[in-house]
Short mmCIF file of C-alpha atoms and ligand atoms in Angstrom, two decimals:
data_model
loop_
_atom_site.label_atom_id
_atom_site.label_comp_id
_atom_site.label_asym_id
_atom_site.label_seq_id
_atom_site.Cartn_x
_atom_site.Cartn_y
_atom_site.Cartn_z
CA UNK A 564 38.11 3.78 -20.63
CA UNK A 565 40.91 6.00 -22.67
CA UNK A 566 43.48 8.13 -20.66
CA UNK A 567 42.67 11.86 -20.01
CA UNK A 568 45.72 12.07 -22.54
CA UNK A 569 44.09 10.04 -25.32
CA UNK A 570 41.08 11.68 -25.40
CA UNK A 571 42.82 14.73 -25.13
CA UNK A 572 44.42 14.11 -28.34
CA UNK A 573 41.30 12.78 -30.03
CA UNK A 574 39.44 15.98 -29.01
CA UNK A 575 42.56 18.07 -30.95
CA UNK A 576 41.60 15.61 -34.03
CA UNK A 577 37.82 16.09 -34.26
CA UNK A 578 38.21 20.18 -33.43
CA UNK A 579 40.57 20.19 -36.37
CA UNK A 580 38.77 17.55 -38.41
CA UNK A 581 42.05 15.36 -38.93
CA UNK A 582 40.42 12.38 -37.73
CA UNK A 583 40.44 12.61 -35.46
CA UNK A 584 80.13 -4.40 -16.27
CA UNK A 585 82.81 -5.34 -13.97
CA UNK A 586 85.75 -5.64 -16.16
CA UNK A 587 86.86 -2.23 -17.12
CA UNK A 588 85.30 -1.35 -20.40
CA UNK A 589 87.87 0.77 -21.61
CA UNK A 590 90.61 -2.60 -22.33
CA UNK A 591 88.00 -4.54 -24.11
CA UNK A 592 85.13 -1.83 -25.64
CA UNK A 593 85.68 -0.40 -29.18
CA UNK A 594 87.24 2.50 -29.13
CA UNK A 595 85.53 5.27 -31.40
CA UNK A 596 87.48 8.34 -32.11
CA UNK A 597 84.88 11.74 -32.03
CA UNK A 598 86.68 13.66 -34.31
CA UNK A 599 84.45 15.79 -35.78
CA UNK A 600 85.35 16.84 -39.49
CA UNK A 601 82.72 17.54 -42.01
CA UNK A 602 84.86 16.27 -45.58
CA UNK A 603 85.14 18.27 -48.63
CA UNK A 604 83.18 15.06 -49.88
CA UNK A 605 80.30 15.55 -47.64
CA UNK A 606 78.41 18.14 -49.04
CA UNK A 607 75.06 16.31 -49.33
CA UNK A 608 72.84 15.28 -47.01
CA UNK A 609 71.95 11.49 -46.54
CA UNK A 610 68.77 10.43 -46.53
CA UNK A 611 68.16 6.82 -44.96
CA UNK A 612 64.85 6.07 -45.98
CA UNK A 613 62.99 2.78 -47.42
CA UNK A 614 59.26 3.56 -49.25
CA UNK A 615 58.04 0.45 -47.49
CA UNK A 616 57.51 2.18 -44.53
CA UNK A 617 54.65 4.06 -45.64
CA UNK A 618 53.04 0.61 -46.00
CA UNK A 619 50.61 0.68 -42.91
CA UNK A 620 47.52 2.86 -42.66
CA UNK A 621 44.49 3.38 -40.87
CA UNK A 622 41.22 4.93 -42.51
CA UNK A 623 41.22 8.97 -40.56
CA UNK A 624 44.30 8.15 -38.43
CA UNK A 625 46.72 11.53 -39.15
CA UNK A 626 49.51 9.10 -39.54
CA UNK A 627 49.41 9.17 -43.64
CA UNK A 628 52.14 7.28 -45.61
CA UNK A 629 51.65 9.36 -48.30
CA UNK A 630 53.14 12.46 -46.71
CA UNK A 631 56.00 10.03 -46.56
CA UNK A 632 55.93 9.30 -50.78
CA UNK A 633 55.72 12.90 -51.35
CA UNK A 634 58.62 13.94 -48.82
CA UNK A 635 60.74 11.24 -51.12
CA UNK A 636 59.22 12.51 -54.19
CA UNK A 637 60.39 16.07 -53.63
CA UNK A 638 63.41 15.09 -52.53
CA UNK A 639 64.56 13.27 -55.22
CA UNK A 640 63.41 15.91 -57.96
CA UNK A 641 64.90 19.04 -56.16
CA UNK A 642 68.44 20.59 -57.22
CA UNK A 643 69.26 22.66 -54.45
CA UNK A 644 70.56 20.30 -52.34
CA UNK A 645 72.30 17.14 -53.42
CA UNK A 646 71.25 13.89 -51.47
CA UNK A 647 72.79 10.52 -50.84
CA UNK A 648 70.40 7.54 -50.80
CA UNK A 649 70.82 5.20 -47.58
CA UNK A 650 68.80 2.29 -46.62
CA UNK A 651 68.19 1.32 -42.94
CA UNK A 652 70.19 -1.94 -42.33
CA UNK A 653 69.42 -4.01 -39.26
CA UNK A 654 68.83 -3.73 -35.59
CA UNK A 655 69.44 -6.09 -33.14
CA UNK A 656 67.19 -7.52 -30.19
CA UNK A 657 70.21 -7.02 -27.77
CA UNK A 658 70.13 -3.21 -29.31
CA UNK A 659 66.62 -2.59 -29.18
CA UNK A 660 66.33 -4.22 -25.42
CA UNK A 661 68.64 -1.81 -23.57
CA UNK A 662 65.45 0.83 -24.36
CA UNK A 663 62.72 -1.39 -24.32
CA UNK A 664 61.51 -4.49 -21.97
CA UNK A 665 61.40 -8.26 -23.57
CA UNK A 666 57.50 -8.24 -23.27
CA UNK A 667 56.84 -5.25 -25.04
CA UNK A 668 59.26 -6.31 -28.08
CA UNK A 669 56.99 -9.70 -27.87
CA UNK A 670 54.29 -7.49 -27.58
CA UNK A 671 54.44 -6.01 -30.66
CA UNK A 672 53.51 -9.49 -32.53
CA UNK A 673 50.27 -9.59 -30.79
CA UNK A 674 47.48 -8.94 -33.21
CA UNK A 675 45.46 -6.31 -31.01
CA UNK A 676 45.77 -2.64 -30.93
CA UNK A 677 47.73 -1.15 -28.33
CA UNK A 678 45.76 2.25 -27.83
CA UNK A 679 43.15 4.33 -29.72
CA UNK A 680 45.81 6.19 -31.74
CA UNK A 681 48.16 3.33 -31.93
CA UNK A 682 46.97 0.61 -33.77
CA UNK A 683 48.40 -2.81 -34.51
CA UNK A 684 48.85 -3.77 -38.21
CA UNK A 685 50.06 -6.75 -39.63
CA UNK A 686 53.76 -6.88 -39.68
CA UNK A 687 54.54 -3.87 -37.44
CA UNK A 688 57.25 -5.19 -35.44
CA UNK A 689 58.80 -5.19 -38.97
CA UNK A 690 58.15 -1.93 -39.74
CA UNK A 691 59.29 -0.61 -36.13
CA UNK A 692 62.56 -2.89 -36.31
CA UNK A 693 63.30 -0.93 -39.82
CA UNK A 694 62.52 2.64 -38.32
CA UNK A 695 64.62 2.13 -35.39
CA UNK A 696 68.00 0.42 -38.01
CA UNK A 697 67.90 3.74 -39.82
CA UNK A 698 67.79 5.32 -36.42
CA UNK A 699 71.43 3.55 -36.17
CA UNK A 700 72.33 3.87 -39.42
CA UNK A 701 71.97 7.61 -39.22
CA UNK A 702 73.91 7.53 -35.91
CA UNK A 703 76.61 5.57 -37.93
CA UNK A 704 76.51 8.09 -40.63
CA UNK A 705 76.71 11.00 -38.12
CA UNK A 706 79.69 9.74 -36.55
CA UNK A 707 81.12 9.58 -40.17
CA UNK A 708 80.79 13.57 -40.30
CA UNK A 709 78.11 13.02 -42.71
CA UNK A 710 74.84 15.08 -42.59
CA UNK A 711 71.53 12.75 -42.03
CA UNK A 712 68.31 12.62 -41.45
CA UNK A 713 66.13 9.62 -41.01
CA UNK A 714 62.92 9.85 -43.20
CA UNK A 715 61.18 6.72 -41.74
CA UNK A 716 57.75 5.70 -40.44
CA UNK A 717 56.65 4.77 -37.54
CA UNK A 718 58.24 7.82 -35.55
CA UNK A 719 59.23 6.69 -31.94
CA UNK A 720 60.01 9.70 -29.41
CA UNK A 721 56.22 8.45 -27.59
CA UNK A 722 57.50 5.06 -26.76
CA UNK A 723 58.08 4.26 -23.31
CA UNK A 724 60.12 1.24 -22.72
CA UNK A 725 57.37 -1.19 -21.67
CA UNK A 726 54.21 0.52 -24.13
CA UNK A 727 53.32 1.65 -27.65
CA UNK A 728 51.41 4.74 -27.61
CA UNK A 729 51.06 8.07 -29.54
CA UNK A 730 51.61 6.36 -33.23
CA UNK A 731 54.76 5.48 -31.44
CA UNK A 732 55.82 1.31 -31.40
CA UNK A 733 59.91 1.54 -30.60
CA UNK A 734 61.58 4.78 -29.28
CA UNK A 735 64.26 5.03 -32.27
CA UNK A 736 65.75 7.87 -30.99
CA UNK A 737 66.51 6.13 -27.31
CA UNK A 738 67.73 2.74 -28.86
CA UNK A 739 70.52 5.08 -31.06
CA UNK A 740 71.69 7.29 -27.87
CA UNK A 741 72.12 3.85 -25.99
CA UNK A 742 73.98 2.84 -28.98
CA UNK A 743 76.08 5.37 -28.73
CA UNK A 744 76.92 5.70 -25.41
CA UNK A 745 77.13 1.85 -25.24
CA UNK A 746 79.33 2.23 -28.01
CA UNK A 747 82.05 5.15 -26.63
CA UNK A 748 79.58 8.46 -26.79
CA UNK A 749 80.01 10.04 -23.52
CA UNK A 750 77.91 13.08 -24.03
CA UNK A 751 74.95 12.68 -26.05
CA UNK A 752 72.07 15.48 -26.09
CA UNK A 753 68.68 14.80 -27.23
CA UNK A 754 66.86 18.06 -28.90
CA UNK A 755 63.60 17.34 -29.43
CA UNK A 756 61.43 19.58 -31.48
CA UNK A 757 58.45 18.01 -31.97
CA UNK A 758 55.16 20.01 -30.84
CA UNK A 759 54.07 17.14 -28.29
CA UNK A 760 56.41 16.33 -25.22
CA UNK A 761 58.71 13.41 -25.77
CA UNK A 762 57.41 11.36 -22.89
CA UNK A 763 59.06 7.84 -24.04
CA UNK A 764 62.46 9.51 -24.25
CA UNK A 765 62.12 11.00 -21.20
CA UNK A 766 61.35 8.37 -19.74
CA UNK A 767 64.09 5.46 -21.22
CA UNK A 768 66.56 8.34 -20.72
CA UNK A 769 65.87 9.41 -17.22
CA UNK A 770 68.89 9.56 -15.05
CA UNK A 771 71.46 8.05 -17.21
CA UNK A 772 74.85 9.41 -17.07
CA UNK A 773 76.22 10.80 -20.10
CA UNK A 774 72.68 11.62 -21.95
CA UNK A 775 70.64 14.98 -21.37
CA UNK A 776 67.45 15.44 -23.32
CA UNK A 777 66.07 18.55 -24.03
CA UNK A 778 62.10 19.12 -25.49
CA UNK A 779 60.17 21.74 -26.64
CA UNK A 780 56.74 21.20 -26.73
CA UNK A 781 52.99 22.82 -26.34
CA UNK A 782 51.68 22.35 -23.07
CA UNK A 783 49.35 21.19 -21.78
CA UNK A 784 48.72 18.62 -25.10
CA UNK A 785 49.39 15.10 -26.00
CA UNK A 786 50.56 12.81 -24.08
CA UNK A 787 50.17 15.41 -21.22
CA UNK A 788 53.77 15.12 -19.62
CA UNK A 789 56.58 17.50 -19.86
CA UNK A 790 55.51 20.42 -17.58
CA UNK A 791 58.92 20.41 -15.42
CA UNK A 792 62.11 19.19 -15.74
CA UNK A 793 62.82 15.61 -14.71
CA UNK A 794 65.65 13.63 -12.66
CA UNK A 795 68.67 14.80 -13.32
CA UNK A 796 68.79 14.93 -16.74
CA UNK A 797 66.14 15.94 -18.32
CA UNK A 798 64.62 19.28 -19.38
CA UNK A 799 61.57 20.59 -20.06
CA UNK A 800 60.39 23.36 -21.94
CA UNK A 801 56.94 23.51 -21.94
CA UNK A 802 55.20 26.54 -24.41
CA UNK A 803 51.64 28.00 -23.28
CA UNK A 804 49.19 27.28 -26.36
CA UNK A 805 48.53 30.96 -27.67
CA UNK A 806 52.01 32.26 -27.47
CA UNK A 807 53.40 34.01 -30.24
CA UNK A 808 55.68 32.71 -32.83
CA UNK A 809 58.45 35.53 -31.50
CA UNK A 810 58.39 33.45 -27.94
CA UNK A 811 58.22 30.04 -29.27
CA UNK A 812 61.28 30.74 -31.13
CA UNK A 813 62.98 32.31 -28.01
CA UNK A 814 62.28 29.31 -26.11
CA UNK A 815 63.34 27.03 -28.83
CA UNK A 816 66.58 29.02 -28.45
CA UNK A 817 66.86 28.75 -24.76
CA UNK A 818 66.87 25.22 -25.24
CA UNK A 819 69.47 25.20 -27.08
CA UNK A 820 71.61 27.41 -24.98
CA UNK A 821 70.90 24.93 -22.16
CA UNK A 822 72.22 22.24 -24.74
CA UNK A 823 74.95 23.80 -25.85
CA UNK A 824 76.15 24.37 -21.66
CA UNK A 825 75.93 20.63 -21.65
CA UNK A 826 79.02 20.51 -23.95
CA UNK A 827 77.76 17.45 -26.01
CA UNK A 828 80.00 15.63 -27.96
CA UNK A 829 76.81 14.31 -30.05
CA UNK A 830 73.37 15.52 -31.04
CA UNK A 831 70.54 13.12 -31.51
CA UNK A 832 67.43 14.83 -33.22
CA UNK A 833 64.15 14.27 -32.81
CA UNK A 834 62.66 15.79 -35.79
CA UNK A 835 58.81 16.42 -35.53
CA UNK A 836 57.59 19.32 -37.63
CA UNK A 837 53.76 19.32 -35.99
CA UNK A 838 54.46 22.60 -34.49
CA UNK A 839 53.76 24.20 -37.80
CA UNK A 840 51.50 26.55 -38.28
CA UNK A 841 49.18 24.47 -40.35
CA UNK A 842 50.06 21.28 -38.79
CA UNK A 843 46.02 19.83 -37.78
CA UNK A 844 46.87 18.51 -34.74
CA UNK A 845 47.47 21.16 -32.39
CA UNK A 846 47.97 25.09 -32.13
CA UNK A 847 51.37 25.55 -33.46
CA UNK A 848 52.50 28.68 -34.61
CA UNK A 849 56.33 27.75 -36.64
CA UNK A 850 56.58 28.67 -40.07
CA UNK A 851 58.80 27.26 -42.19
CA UNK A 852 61.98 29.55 -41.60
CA UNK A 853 61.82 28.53 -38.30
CA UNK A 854 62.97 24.60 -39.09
CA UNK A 855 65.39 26.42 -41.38
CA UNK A 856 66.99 28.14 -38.79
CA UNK A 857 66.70 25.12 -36.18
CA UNK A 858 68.36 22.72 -39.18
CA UNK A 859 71.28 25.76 -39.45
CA UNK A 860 71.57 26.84 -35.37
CA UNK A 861 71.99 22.88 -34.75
CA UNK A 862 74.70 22.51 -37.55
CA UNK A 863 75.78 25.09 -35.96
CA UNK A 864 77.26 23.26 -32.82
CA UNK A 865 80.09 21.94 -34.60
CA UNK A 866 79.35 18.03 -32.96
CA UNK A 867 77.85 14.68 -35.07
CA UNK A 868 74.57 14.99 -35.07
CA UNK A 869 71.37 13.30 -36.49
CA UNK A 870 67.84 13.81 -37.28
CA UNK A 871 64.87 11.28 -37.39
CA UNK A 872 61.52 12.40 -38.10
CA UNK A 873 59.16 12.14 -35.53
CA UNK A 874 55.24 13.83 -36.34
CA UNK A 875 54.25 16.39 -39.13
CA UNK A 876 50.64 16.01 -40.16
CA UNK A 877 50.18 19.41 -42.41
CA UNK A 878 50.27 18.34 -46.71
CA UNK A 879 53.20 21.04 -46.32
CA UNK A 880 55.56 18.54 -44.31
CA UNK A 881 57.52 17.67 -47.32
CA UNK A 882 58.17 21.70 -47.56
CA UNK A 883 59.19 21.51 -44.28
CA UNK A 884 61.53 18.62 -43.88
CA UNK A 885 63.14 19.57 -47.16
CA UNK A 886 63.79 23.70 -45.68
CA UNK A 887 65.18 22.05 -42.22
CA UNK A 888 67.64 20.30 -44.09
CA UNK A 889 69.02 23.12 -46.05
CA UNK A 890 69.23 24.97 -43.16
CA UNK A 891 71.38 22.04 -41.64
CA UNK A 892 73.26 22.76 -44.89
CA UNK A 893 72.99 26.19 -44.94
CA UNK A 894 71.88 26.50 -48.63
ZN1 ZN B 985 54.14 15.30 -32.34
#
C-alpha cells in the first residue's frame, strides 16, 4: 500500500506525463581556521563531478542521467565562466554513520527496491558513497575559499537517516554539515532550494547545536512534510501552489534574511532547480534569473559555502545550473 506521499508524487508524474566526548575536544580536535578569503586565484568555479554517476536508470522514472551528460557537456564548452575539474574522493563509513543508521548503510546492498520512486540498482551503494565524497569534497573546497558546486547523482536532501526515499539513497548534504561541525564548523546553515521539502535533512539535523536549516518548498507536495517549523532549529517555508513568481521570490528572500540572522560561519546548499517553471514535476513558477540571483544573493554572504544538486527534471536544467553558478560568480 504506497504512502499518501508517494502516490501523491506519482499523481504529479502522470498529470504532467513525466512518468510518472568527555575529553575536551578543543586539546585534541583539528583545529580549522574559518578565514574566509576568496584568492585572486579563485576565479572559477569547481565542479566535482564524475560521468559515472549518470550510470543508473529506470525506464519513465524523472531521474534521467542524461540531464546529467548534458549539464557536463555545456559546461565544459561554455567561455563565460572558467571551471576547475574535481573528482569526488572517498567517504568513510564512520562519516556517513553520524547521518545515517548501520542497517540502512547495509541496507543499501539489498537487491530490492526501497519505494516506488526509489529503486534499487545494482551497485547503488557505490553510486551513493560517490555522491555523498563529492558532498565532502565540495565542503573541503569551500573551506578553501573556492567556489563549488557538486554536480552528482543520486541527490540526497530526501534521505532520512534510517530510509531511502524520494530518488534519495544517502543525505549528502547532512553527512558534509556533520563533517563540518565534527570537524570545527560551529555555525553551519542549510539553504535548501529545492521545490519539495527537505524532509531527510530535517530530520538528521533536528535539534543539533550549531546547524540551522532553512527550506523553501511548495506545499502541500512531495514528501508532504515541511508545513511548520521544527525543533529548535529548523525552518520552514512552505509556498501555496498558485502563488506568483513575485511571492515565491519574496519568500525565498525571507529565508534568507532568517539565515543571514543566524550569523553562519558556513553555507551548505542544497541545490534543486525543480521549482522551475518548466520543471514536470510540480507547479513551480522560477525562471531562470531567479537561480541567478539565489547563486549571487548567497555569494553574497561573504561565508564558505557549497552547492550540491539535489532535483531538476525540466531538459532546461543544464541552463539552469550553469545561470546559478554565474550568479554565484556574478558574471
Ligand atoms: Zn525536488
Amino acid at each position: 500500500m504506497p504512502t499518501p506521499a508517494l502516490s501523491s508524487l506519482r499523481e504529479e508524474r502522470e498529470k504532467n506525463g513525466a512518468g510518472a566526548r568527555l575529553r575536551p575536544p578543543r586539546l585534541t580536535r583539528p583545529k580549522f581556521v574559518f578565514i574566509y578569503v576568496r584568492s585572486w586565484l579563485n576565479f572559477c568555479v569547481k565542479i566535482i563531478t564524475d560521468e559515472r554517476c549518470a550510470g543508473y536508470s529506470y525506464p519513465g522514472h524523472p531521474e534521467r542521467p542524461l540531464r546529467i551528460l548534458a549539464t557536463l557537456e555545456l559546461l565544459r564548452h561554455q567561455t563565460e565562466l572558467p571551471v576547475e575539474w574535481a573528482e569526488p574522493g572517498r567517504v568513510s563509513d564512520a562519516q556517513i554513520l553520524r547521518a545515517h543508521s548501520a542497517e540502512h548503510l547495509a541496507r543499501l546492498n539489498e537487491p530490492e527496491d526501497f519505494d516506488a520512486d526509489t529503486p534499487f540498482y545494482e551497485n547503488i551503494a557505490d553510486f551513493a558513497r560517490a555522491s555523498a565524497a563529492a558532498a565532502l569534497a565540495a565542503l573541503t573546497a569551500a573551506r578553501n575559499g573556492e567556489s563549488v558546486f557538486s554536480l552528482m547523482r543520486p541527490p540526497g536532501h530526501h534521505a532520512t537517516r534510517d530510509r531511502a526515499m524520494g530518488f534519495c539513497y544517502l543525505n549528502n548534504i547532512a553527512i558534509a554539515v556533520l563533517e563540518a561541525a565534527a570537524t570545527g564548523a560551529k555555525r553551519v546553515a542549510v539553504f535548501d532550494f529545492d521545490v519539495h521539502h527537505g524532509n531527510g535533512t530535517e530530520t538528521i539535523l533536528l535539534n543539533r547545536p550549531g546547524v540551522a536549516f532553512f527550506s523553501i518548498h511548495l506545499y502541500p507536495f512531495y514528501p508532504g512534510t515541511g508545513s511548520a517549523n521544527a525543533g529548535n532549529n529548523c525552518f520552514n517555508y512552505p509556498v501555496e501552489p498558485g502563488l506568483p513568481r513575485q511571492d515565491y521570490r519574496a519568500t525565498l528572500a525571507r529565508a534568507l534574511d532568517d539565515l543571514k540572522k543566524f550569523r553562519p560561519d558556513l553555507v551548505a546548499v542544497s541545490a534543486g532547480f525543480d521549482a522551475y517553471v518548466r520543471d514536470p514535476l510540480v507547479q513551480g513558477v522560477l525562471v531562470a534569473d531567479d537561480f541567478y540571483w539565489l547563486g549571487q544573493s548567497l555569494r553574497a554572504l561573504g561565508v564558505p559555502m557549497f552547492s550540491l544538486l539535489e532535483g531538476g527534471y525540466s531538459r532546461d536544467l543544464p541552463e539552469l545550473i550553469f545561470t546559478y553558478l554565474k550568479g554565484v560568480e556574478e558574471k
